[in-house]
Amino acid sequence: MNIHEYQAKAVLREFGLPVSRGVAVLAASEAEAAARELGGPVWVVKSQIHAGGRGKGTFQDAPAGAKGGVRVSRSVEEVVQNAREMLGATLVTVQTGPSGRQVNRLYIEEGAQIAAEFYLSMLVDRESGGVAFVVSTEGGMDIEAVAHDTPEKIHTVPVDPATGLMPHHGRAIAKALGLTGPQAKQAEALAAGLYRAFLAKDMSLLEINPLVLTGEGRLVCLDAKMAFDANALYRHPDVLGLRDESEEDAKEIEASKHDLAYIALEGTIGCMVNGAGLAMATLDIIKLYGEEPANFLDVGGGASEEKVTAAFKIITADPNVKGILVNIFGGIMKCDVIARGVIAAVKAVGLAVPLVVRLEGTNVEEGKAIIRGSGLNVIPADDLDDAAQKIVAAVKGA
Ligand code: GDP
Ligand code: MN
């Protein structure tokens, strides 16, 4: 689960970490009050959307040369003017895709004087089996480009979970950033605080880009992207309270209510599968035969008829879906339950696109008989290969 920058900074502040003062606002009038409260003389007006690259982003229908989604402002009037232009407008960045995201909230922050910009992130690193810091002196820019062009400028500092963060980790981070003396000490304290916050809140990712050295020689987290492990949210009601559903895919929200593992994709073939491995194989084979999947959907091992119906409704509600492939291996899950769920869903929402059903495993004959007897226009398939070819042919023919 992702949160907004202003929320992430509040979490950092909770752990005593250095962030600038700021106020989140929903209207230009609030922006004026916030600017006066912060006092200036420099402010930064920052679009709050769940996507990065805001600074270099562009607003839809803005005149050529117009400024991006992060704007340094030098008077209260300029803050208000920027707020007026940005609120309600659609910001397009490299991370939003071409349709962009509507900006509904701004973060008005006191401006920092930047002497140097660094990159610092933390993630759950599969290679080392723990949390790792990734740092670079090349902050404030596209870190993917840095990793591609000058990989030697990116330093990874893994932390052994058995020892936790040790002083040497902090020293390694400070050294990688080229910091010495009091700044190195600040970097070490920062690393310790970030590590504490990361574990305490069960984060899956924390990216600070840029981490800056100010004119007064202070390290400050100027941007913050924070993501949390969804499997640990049950023990963090405070974090769950930060969820902004307007930033998430409506189909994914609906799916999460039914405890379905669903991820929206860009293609045309809707998939209903049980088991993550089989779901991945299904996506692969659809691509192999030349089409693209519209979603990843794992209905899970013990899905009920209601859950299958909900899954089917989510798939058919997607206007990109030109065909549906149901691919179930009944182990714990029984084929007749799937068959009944599919039929109940089709009766409830109708079927406007071709549907291929491949069932295998427990109660398979009963499941197939239910589908056959339903009178619905279902294309039966015998195995995964057959099913993929049939749905691709049906979609291409349509
Ligand atoms: P992003 O583009 O979505 O990653 O948004 P950031 O929060 O990283 O802001 C983009 C850029 O705006 C930063 O890399 C900085 O160069 C600049 N910026 C952000 N805050 C300040 C500030 O307080 N003072 C100055 N001078 N520049 C800032
Ligand atoms: Mn940034």
GROMACS .gro file of C-alpha atoms and ligand atoms in nm:
model
  427
    1MET     CA    1   0.000   0.000   0.000
    2ASN     CA    2   0.132   0.343  -0.096
    3ILE     CA    3   0.072   0.675   0.079
    4HIS     CA    4   0.120   1.040  -0.012
    5GLU     CA    5   0.441   1.234   0.043
    6TYR     CA    6   0.287   1.455   0.313
    7GLN     CA    7   0.176   1.145   0.505
    8ALA     CA    8   0.514   0.977   0.465
    9LYS     CA    9   0.683   1.288   0.602
   10ALA     CA   10   0.451   1.283   0.905
   11VAL     CA   11   0.563   0.925   0.969
   12LEU     CA   12   0.928   1.032   0.941
   13ARG     CA   13   0.862   1.320   1.181
   14GLU     CA   14   0.710   1.073   1.429
   15PHE     CA   15   1.052   0.905   1.438
   16GLY     CA   16   1.236   1.233   1.488
   17LEU     CA   17   1.373   1.237   1.134
   18PRO     CA   18   1.457   1.565   0.959
   19VAL     CA   19   1.183   1.691   0.728
   20SER     CA   20   1.079   2.045   0.639
   21ARG     CA   21   0.771   2.203   0.794
   22GLY     CA   22   0.466   2.181   0.573
   23VAL     CA   23   0.086   2.190   0.554
   24ALA     CA   24  -0.138   1.975   0.332
   25VAL     CA   25  -0.422   2.171   0.169
   26LEU     CA   26  -0.726   2.105  -0.051
   27ALA     CA   27  -0.804   2.460  -0.164
   28ALA     CA   28  -0.619   2.774  -0.276
   29SER     CA   29  -0.754   2.968   0.024
   30GLU     CA   30  -0.600   2.709   0.254
   31ALA     CA   31  -0.275   2.742   0.061
   32GLU     CA   32  -0.265   3.112   0.145
   33ALA     CA   33  -0.319   3.047   0.516
   34ALA     CA   34  -0.055   2.774   0.509
   35ALA     CA   35   0.197   3.001   0.336
   36ARG     CA   36   0.142   3.274   0.597
   37GLU     CA   37   0.175   3.024   0.880
   38LEU     CA   38   0.500   2.883   0.741
   39GLY     CA   39   0.634   3.233   0.696
   40GLY     CA   40   0.861   3.200   0.390
   41PRO     CA   41   1.051   3.369   0.233
   42VAL     CA   42   1.054   3.063   0.004
   43TRP     CA   43   0.787   2.796  -0.025
   44VAL     CA   44   0.746   2.484  -0.234
   45VAL     CA   45   0.402   2.388  -0.367
   46LYS     CA   46   0.393   2.012  -0.421
   47SER     CA   47   0.126   1.804  -0.596
   48GLN     CA   48   0.017   1.508  -0.386
   49ILE     CA   49  -0.042   1.209  -0.612
   50HIS     CA   50   0.076   0.850  -0.577
   51ALA     CA   51   0.337   0.884  -0.850
   52GLY     CA   52   0.689   1.017  -0.876
   53GLY     CA   53   0.850   1.241  -1.136
   54ARG     CA   54   0.618   1.528  -1.037
   55GLY     CA   55   0.884   1.796  -1.066
   56LYS     CA   56   0.948   1.716  -1.432
   57GLY     CA   57   0.581   1.636  -1.500
   58THR     CA   58   0.346   1.851  -1.707
   59PHE     CA   59  -0.015   1.948  -1.654
   60GLN     CA   60  -0.263   1.851  -1.923
   61ASP     CA   61  -0.374   2.143  -2.141
   62ALA     CA   62  -0.116   2.372  -1.978
   63PRO     CA   63   0.050   2.628  -2.207
   64ALA     CA   64   0.392   2.535  -2.345
   65GLY     CA   65   0.671   2.610  -2.098
   66ALA     CA   66   0.434   2.592  -1.798
   67LYS     CA   67   0.586   2.466  -1.476
   68GLY     CA   68   0.563   2.113  -1.337
   69GLY     CA   69   0.400   1.952  -1.034
   70VAL     CA   70   0.657   2.083  -0.780
   71ARG     CA   71   0.698   2.461  -0.777
   72VAL     CA   72   0.933   2.678  -0.577
   73SER     CA   73   0.743   2.999  -0.494
   74ARG     CA   74   0.883   3.329  -0.362
   75SER     CA   75   0.575   3.510  -0.232
   76VAL     CA   76   0.240   3.427  -0.077
   77GLU     CA   77   0.075   3.547  -0.401
   78GLU     CA   78   0.288   3.310  -0.604
   79VAL     CA   79   0.196   3.018  -0.372
   80VAL     CA   80  -0.174   3.098  -0.420
   81GLN     CA   81  -0.135   3.139  -0.796
   82ASN     CA   82   0.044   2.803  -0.823
   83ALA     CA   83  -0.217   2.639  -0.600
   84ARG     CA   84  -0.497   2.771  -0.825
   85GLU     CA   85  -0.326   2.635  -1.136
   86MET     CA   86  -0.246   2.295  -0.989
   87LEU     CA   87  -0.556   2.200  -0.788
   88GLY     CA   88  -0.803   2.004  -1.000
   89ALA     CA   89  -0.562   1.986  -1.294
   90THR     CA   90  -0.428   1.658  -1.431
   91LEU     CA   91  -0.058   1.596  -1.385
   92VAL     CA   92   0.120   1.365  -1.628
   93THR     CA   93   0.457   1.221  -1.519
   94VAL     CA   94   0.672   0.931  -1.634
   95GLN     CA   95   0.504   0.724  -1.362
   96THR     CA   96   0.136   0.815  -1.415
   97GLY     CA   97   0.103   0.692  -1.772
   98PRO     CA   98  -0.037   0.919  -2.045
   99SER     CA   99  -0.376   0.969  -1.878
  100GLY     CA  100  -0.215   1.133  -1.573
  101ARG     CA  101  -0.361   1.186  -1.225
  102GLN     CA  102  -0.585   1.460  -1.100
  103VAL     CA  103  -0.423   1.671  -0.827
  104ASN     CA  104  -0.668   1.709  -0.539
  105ARG     CA  105  -0.427   1.800  -0.264
  106LEU     CA  106  -0.112   2.007  -0.235
  107TYR     CA  107   0.162   2.008   0.023
  108ILE     CA  108   0.286   2.357   0.099
  109GLU     CA  109   0.633   2.331   0.241
  110GLU     CA  110   0.895   2.576   0.361
  111GLY     CA  111   1.163   2.602   0.092
  112ALA     CA  112   1.504   2.453   0.160
  113GLN     CA  113   1.829   2.588   0.025
  114ILE     CA  114   1.998   2.298  -0.147
  115ALA     CA  115   2.377   2.258  -0.136
  116ALA     CA  116   2.377   1.894  -0.251
  117GLU     CA  117   2.118   1.634  -0.350
  118PHE     CA  118   2.159   1.265  -0.263
  119TYR     CA  119   1.959   0.951  -0.322
  120LEU     CA  120   1.870   0.714  -0.038
  121SER     CA  121   1.626   0.424  -0.040
  122MET     CA  122   1.550   0.118   0.168
  123LEU     CA  123   1.389  -0.200   0.050
  124VAL     CA  124   1.336  -0.561   0.141
  125ASP     CA  125   1.629  -0.716  -0.045
  126ARG     CA  126   1.576  -1.075  -0.154
  127GLU     CA  127   1.943  -1.125  -0.236
  128SER     CA  128   2.067  -1.053   0.116
  129GLY     CA  129   1.749  -1.168   0.290
  130GLY     CA  130   1.703  -0.846   0.484
  131VAL     CA  131   1.656  -0.474   0.459
  132ALA     CA  132   1.910  -0.298   0.239
  133PHE     CA  133   1.997   0.068   0.198
  134VAL     CA  134   2.067   0.190  -0.155
  135VAL     CA  135   2.248   0.523  -0.169
  136SER     CA  136   2.403   0.746  -0.430
  137THR     CA  137   2.554   1.091  -0.456
  138GLU     CA  138   2.344   1.133  -0.773
  139GLY     CA  139   2.022   1.247  -0.608
  140GLY     CA  140   1.728   1.443  -0.736
  141MET     CA  141   1.734   1.276  -1.073
  142ASP     CA  142   1.610   0.962  -1.236
  143ILE     CA  143   1.781   0.686  -1.036
  144GLU     CA  144   1.707   0.426  -1.305
  145ALA     CA  145   1.918   0.629  -1.549
  146VAL     CA  146   2.200   0.651  -1.293
  147ALA     CA  147   2.182   0.273  -1.239
  148HIS     CA  148   2.196   0.218  -1.615
  149ASP     CA  149   2.467   0.467  -1.712
  150THR     CA  150   2.690   0.477  -1.404
  151PRO     CA  151   2.615   0.171  -1.187
  152GLU     CA  152   2.937   0.232  -0.988
  153LYS     CA  153   2.769   0.541  -0.837
  154ILE     CA  154   2.506   0.329  -0.664
  155HIS     CA  155   2.599   0.166  -0.333
  156THR     CA  156   2.402  -0.106  -0.160
  157VAL     CA  157   2.441  -0.155   0.215
  158PRO     CA  158   2.259  -0.469   0.333
  159VAL     CA  159   2.169  -0.504   0.700
  160ASP     CA  160   2.175  -0.846   0.859
  161PRO     CA  161   1.845  -0.885   1.046
  162ALA     CA  162   2.023  -1.084   1.317
  163THR     CA  163   2.241  -0.788   1.418
  164GLY     CA  164   2.011  -0.506   1.312
  165LEU     CA  165   2.163  -0.174   1.213
  166MET     CA  166   2.521  -0.144   1.341
  167PRO     CA  167   2.742   0.167   1.354
  168HIS     CA  168   2.944   0.036   1.057
  169HIS     CA  169   2.634   0.044   0.835
  170GLY     CA  170   2.589   0.411   0.912
  171ARG     CA  171   2.956   0.479   0.841
  172ALA     CA  172   2.934   0.293   0.508
  173ILE     CA  173   2.631   0.504   0.408
  174ALA     CA  174   2.801   0.831   0.506
  175LYS     CA  175   3.115   0.731   0.315
  176ALA     CA  176   2.918   0.636   0.003
  177LEU     CA  177   2.761   0.983   0.011
  178GLY     CA  178   3.104   1.145   0.050
  179LEU     CA  179   3.010   1.295   0.388
  180THR     CA  180   3.265   1.363   0.663
  181GLY     CA  181   3.272   1.521   1.010
  182PRO     CA  182   2.941   1.642   1.152
  183GLN     CA  183   2.754   1.560   0.829
  184ALA     CA  184   2.872   1.199   0.847
  185LYS     CA  185   2.742   1.185   1.205
  186GLN     CA  186   2.406   1.318   1.082
  187ALA     CA  187   2.394   1.055   0.809
  188GLU     CA  188   2.464   0.780   1.064
  189ALA     CA  189   2.187   0.902   1.294
  190LEU     CA  190   1.953   0.935   0.996
  191ALA     CA  191   2.022   0.576   0.886
  192ALA     CA  192   1.951   0.449   1.239
  193GLY     CA  193   1.623   0.641   1.258
  194LEU     CA  194   1.511   0.531   0.912
  195TYR     CA  195   1.588   0.170   0.993
  196ARG     CA  196   1.384   0.193   1.313
  197ALA     CA  197   1.090   0.348   1.127
  198PHE     CA  198   1.110   0.094   0.844
  199LEU     CA  199   1.086  -0.203   1.081
  200ALA     CA  200   0.835  -0.051   1.323
  201LYS     CA  201   0.587   0.028   1.044
  202ASP     CA  202   0.650  -0.286   0.834
  203MET     CA  203   0.744  -0.086   0.529
  204SER     CA  204   0.828  -0.256   0.204
  205LEU     CA  205   0.991   0.049   0.046
  206LEU     CA  206   1.115   0.389   0.154
  207GLU     CA  207   1.270   0.618  -0.103
  208ILE     CA  208   1.411   0.961  -0.024
  209ASN     CA  209   1.502   1.136  -0.345
  210PRO     CA  210   1.641   1.383  -0.288
  211LEU     CA  211   1.796   1.369   0.053
  212VAL     CA  212   1.956   1.711   0.065
  213LEU     CA  213   2.234   1.889   0.240
  214THR     CA  214   2.105   2.238   0.309
  215GLY     CA  215   2.302   2.562   0.297
  216GLU     CA  216   2.339   2.541   0.677
  217GLY     CA  217   2.490   2.193   0.650
  218ARG     CA  218   2.184   1.999   0.765
  219LEU     CA  219   2.061   1.675   0.608
  220VAL     CA  220   1.688   1.692   0.526
  221CYS     CA  221   1.452   1.440   0.363
  222LEU     CA  222   1.306   1.658   0.087
  223ASP     CA  223   1.091   1.393  -0.079
  224ALA     CA  224   0.954   1.068   0.060
  225LYS     CA  225   0.791   0.773  -0.107
  226MET     CA  226   0.669   0.509   0.135
  227ALA     CA  227   0.506   0.171   0.074
  228PHE     CA  228   0.387  -0.081   0.332
  229ASP     CA  229   0.369  -0.458   0.336
  230ALA     CA  230   0.001  -0.537   0.275
  231ASN     CA  231   0.029  -0.857   0.479
  232ALA     CA  232   0.125  -0.658   0.791
  233LEU     CA  233  -0.141  -0.388   0.766
  234TYR     CA  234  -0.366  -0.569   1.012
  235ARG     CA  235  -0.131  -0.466   1.290
  236HIS     CA  236  -0.106  -0.103   1.178
  237PRO     CA  237  -0.451   0.057   1.190
  238ASP     CA  238  -0.280   0.398   1.188
  239VAL     CA  239  -0.115   0.316   0.855
  240LEU     CA  240  -0.437   0.174   0.711
  241GLY     CA  241  -0.600   0.505   0.799
  242LEU     CA  242  -0.364   0.676   0.553
  243ARG     CA  243  -0.503   0.483   0.257
  244ASP     CA  244  -0.632   0.702  -0.026
  245GLU     CA  245  -0.866   0.486  -0.232
  246SER     CA  246  -0.903   0.757  -0.498
  247GLU     CA  247  -0.540   0.684  -0.593
  248GLU     CA  248  -0.601   0.313  -0.641
  249ASP     CA  249  -0.757   0.111  -0.920
  250ALA     CA  250  -1.132   0.076  -0.843
  251LYS     CA  251  -1.129  -0.286  -0.958
  252GLU     CA  252  -0.840  -0.366  -0.726
  253ILE     CA  253  -1.023  -0.209  -0.430
  254GLU     CA  254  -1.335  -0.412  -0.507
  255ALA     CA  255  -1.121  -0.727  -0.535
  256SER     CA  256  -0.951  -0.663  -0.202
  257LYS     CA  257  -1.294  -0.643  -0.035
  258HIS     CA  258  -1.355  -1.001  -0.149
  259ASP     CA  259  -1.004  -1.107  -0.050
  260LEU     CA  260  -0.910  -1.176  -0.413
  261ALA     CA  261  -0.553  -1.133  -0.535
  262TYR     CA  262  -0.620  -0.911  -0.836
  263ILE     CA  263  -0.394  -0.685  -1.038
  264ALA     CA  264  -0.525  -0.489  -1.336
  265LEU     CA  265  -0.315  -0.518  -1.653
  266GLU     CA  266  -0.334  -0.354  -1.994
  267GLY     CA  267  -0.446  -0.639  -2.223
  268THR     CA  268  -0.774  -0.781  -2.354
  269ILE     CA  269  -0.812  -1.129  -2.204
  270GLY     CA  270  -0.966  -1.143  -1.857
  271CYS     CA  271  -0.833  -1.433  -1.652
  272MET     CA  272  -0.981  -1.618  -1.357
  273VAL     CA  273  -0.736  -1.867  -1.217
  274ASN     CA  274  -0.664  -2.038  -0.887
  275GLY     CA  275  -0.312  -2.035  -0.750
  276ALA     CA  276  -0.048  -1.771  -0.821
  277GLY     CA  277   0.173  -2.016  -1.012
  278LEU     CA  278  -0.106  -2.125  -1.244
  279ALA     CA  279  -0.209  -1.760  -1.286
  280MET     CA  280   0.146  -1.667  -1.393
  281ALA     CA  281   0.157  -1.962  -1.634
  282THR     CA  282  -0.180  -1.853  -1.777
  283LEU     CA  283  -0.053  -1.498  -1.840
  284ASP     CA  284   0.260  -1.639  -2.006
  285ILE     CA  285   0.073  -1.871  -2.239
  286ILE     CA  286  -0.172  -1.598  -2.345
  287LYS     CA  287   0.128  -1.387  -2.446
  288LEU     CA  288   0.287  -1.687  -2.616
  289TYR     CA  289  -0.015  -1.713  -2.844
  290GLY     CA  290  -0.002  -1.344  -2.924
  291GLU     CA  291  -0.252  -1.172  -2.694
  292GLU     CA  292  -0.221  -0.974  -2.372
  293PRO     CA  293  -0.387  -1.051  -2.038
  294ALA     CA  294  -0.623  -0.789  -1.889
  295ASN     CA  295  -0.552  -0.890  -1.533
  296PHE     CA  296  -0.387  -1.123  -1.289
  297LEU     CA  297  -0.648  -1.287  -1.069
  298ASP     CA  298  -0.594  -1.562  -0.817
  299VAL     CA  299  -0.925  -1.664  -0.658
  300GLY     CA  300  -0.732  -1.865  -0.402
  301GLY     CA  301  -0.749  -2.221  -0.281
  302GLY     CA  302  -1.081  -2.229  -0.098
  303ALA     CA  303  -1.294  -1.985  -0.294
  304SER     CA  304  -1.670  -1.991  -0.240
  305GLU     CA  305  -1.935  -1.952  -0.508
  306GLU     CA  306  -1.982  -1.589  -0.391
  307LYS     CA  307  -1.612  -1.517  -0.431
  308VAL     CA  308  -1.608  -1.662  -0.783
  309THR     CA  309  -1.914  -1.454  -0.871
  310ALA     CA  310  -1.745  -1.138  -0.737
  311ALA     CA  311  -1.431  -1.218  -0.936
  312PHE     CA  312  -1.628  -1.270  -1.254
  313LYS     CA  313  -1.811  -0.941  -1.206
  314ILE     CA  314  -1.483  -0.753  -1.163
  315ILE     CA  315  -1.346  -0.905  -1.483
  316THR     CA  316  -1.656  -0.831  -1.693
  317ALA     CA  317  -1.677  -0.473  -1.562
  318ASP     CA  318  -1.345  -0.396  -1.735
  319PRO     CA  319  -1.426  -0.242  -2.078
  320ASN     CA  320  -1.088  -0.360  -2.214
  321VAL     CA  321  -1.187  -0.725  -2.171
  322LYS     CA  322  -1.266  -0.883  -2.509
  323GLY     CA  323  -1.263  -1.243  -2.389
  324ILE     CA  324  -1.247  -1.440  -2.065
  325LEU     CA  325  -1.042  -1.743  -1.976
  326VAL     CA  326  -1.136  -1.940  -1.667
  327ASN     CA  327  -0.854  -2.179  -1.584
  328ILE     CA  328  -0.902  -2.381  -1.269
  329PHE     CA  329  -0.715  -2.674  -1.129
  330GLY     CA  330  -0.941  -2.813  -0.861
  331GLY     CA  331  -0.736  -2.931  -0.568
  332ILE     CA  332  -0.883  -2.790  -0.251
  333MET     CA  333  -1.107  -2.591  -0.481
  334LYS     CA  334  -1.379  -2.800  -0.640
  335CYS     CA  335  -1.464  -2.769  -1.010
  336ASP     CA  336  -1.840  -2.783  -0.951
  337VAL     CA  337  -1.818  -2.483  -0.715
  338ILE     CA  338  -1.631  -2.286  -0.981
  339ALA     CA  339  -1.884  -2.389  -1.245
  340ARG     CA  340  -2.176  -2.276  -1.031
  341GLY     CA  341  -2.003  -1.948  -0.950
  342VAL     CA  342  -1.935  -1.876  -1.318
  343ILE     CA  343  -2.294  -1.950  -1.413
  344ALA     CA  344  -2.437  -1.740  -1.129
  345ALA     CA  345  -2.213  -1.451  -1.235
  346VAL     CA  346  -2.302  -1.481  -1.604
  347LYS     CA  347  -2.672  -1.485  -1.514
  348ALA     CA  348  -2.625  -1.176  -1.296
  349VAL     CA  349  -2.413  -0.964  -1.528
  350GLY     CA  350  -2.460  -1.120  -1.873
  351LEU     CA  351  -2.189  -1.235  -2.109
  352ALA     CA  352  -2.098  -1.004  -2.395
  353VAL     CA  353  -1.761  -1.162  -2.481
  354PRO     CA  354  -1.638  -1.516  -2.556
  355LEU     CA  355  -1.572  -1.733  -2.250
  356VAL     CA  356  -1.337  -2.031  -2.247
  357VAL     CA  357  -1.347  -2.257  -1.944
  358ARG     CA  358  -1.082  -2.513  -1.863
  359LEU     CA  359  -1.148  -2.725  -1.556
  360GLU     CA  360  -0.930  -3.002  -1.418
  361GLY     CA  361  -0.912  -3.186  -1.088
  362THR     CA  362  -1.163  -3.254  -0.810
  363ASN     CA  363  -1.523  -3.299  -0.932
  364VAL     CA  364  -1.421  -3.211  -1.287
  365GLU     CA  365  -1.694  -3.419  -1.454
  366GLU     CA  366  -1.961  -3.263  -1.235
  367GLY     CA  367  -1.824  -2.916  -1.313
  368LYS     CA  368  -1.822  -2.979  -1.687
  369ALA     CA  369  -2.177  -3.117  -1.673
  370ILE     CA  370  -2.298  -2.804  -1.492
  371ILE     CA  371  -2.145  -2.581  -1.761
  372ARG     CA  372  -2.285  -2.796  -2.044
  373GLY     CA  373  -2.630  -2.803  -1.888
  374SER     CA  374  -2.641  -2.428  -1.833
  375GLY     CA  375  -2.726  -2.350  -2.191
  376LEU     CA  376  -2.463  -2.074  -2.188
  377ASN     CA  377  -2.235  -2.014  -2.481
  378VAL     CA  378  -1.919  -2.142  -2.314
  379ILE     CA  379  -1.625  -2.276  -2.512
  380PRO     CA  380  -1.491  -2.580  -2.324
  381ALA     CA  381  -1.118  -2.660  -2.328
  382ASP     CA  382  -0.925  -2.967  -2.223
  383ASP     CA  383  -0.590  -2.831  -2.112
  384LEU     CA  384  -0.405  -2.505  -2.065
  385ASP     CA  385  -0.256  -2.502  -2.414
  386ASP     CA  386  -0.591  -2.575  -2.578
  387ALA     CA  387  -0.764  -2.313  -2.361
  388ALA     CA  388  -0.513  -2.039  -2.442
  389GLN     CA  389  -0.534  -2.106  -2.818
  390LYS     CA  390  -0.913  -2.105  -2.807
  391ILE     CA  391  -0.949  -1.776  -2.620
  392VAL     CA  392  -0.685  -1.604  -2.835
  393ALA     CA  393  -0.862  -1.726  -3.151
  394ALA     CA  394  -1.199  -1.610  -3.016
  395VAL     CA  395  -1.067  -1.263  -2.928
  396LYS     CA  396  -0.887  -1.224  -3.262
  397GLY     CA  397  -1.198  -1.341  -3.449
  398ALA     CA  398  -1.425  -1.094  -3.269
  399GDP     P1  399   0.937   1.433  -0.764
  399GDP     O1  400   0.974   1.506  -0.889
  399GDP     O2  401   0.800   1.374  -0.771
  399GDP     O3  402   1.040   1.330  -0.727
  399GDP     O4  403   0.929   1.542  -0.646
  399GDP     P2  404   1.043   1.598  -0.546
  399GDP     O5  405   0.981   1.615  -0.414
  399GDP     O6  406   1.165   1.515  -0.551
  399GDP     O7  407   1.073   1.742  -0.605
  399GDP     C1  408   1.135   1.759  -0.731
  399GDP     C2  409   1.252   1.854  -0.721
  399GDP     O8  410   1.209   1.980  -0.675
  399GDP     C3  411   1.359   1.810  -0.623
  399GDP     O9  412   1.449   1.717  -0.678
  399GDP     C4  413   1.425   1.943  -0.594
  399GDP    O10  414   1.526   1.969  -0.689
  399GDP     C5  415   1.313   2.043  -0.608
  399GDP     N1  416   1.271   2.085  -0.473
  399GDP     C6  417   1.186   2.022  -0.389
  399GDP     N2  418   1.178   2.087  -0.271
  399GDP     C7  419   1.261   2.193  -0.280
  399GDP     C8  420   1.298   2.299  -0.191
  399GDP    O11  421   1.256   2.306  -0.075
  399GDP     N3  422   1.388   2.392  -0.237
  399GDP     C9  423   1.438   2.386  -0.363
  399GDP     N4  424   1.524   2.480  -0.402
  399GDP     N5  425   1.408   2.289  -0.448
  399GDP    C10  426   1.320   2.194  -0.409
  400MN      MN  427   1.167   1.300  -0.576
   0.00000   0.00000   0.00000
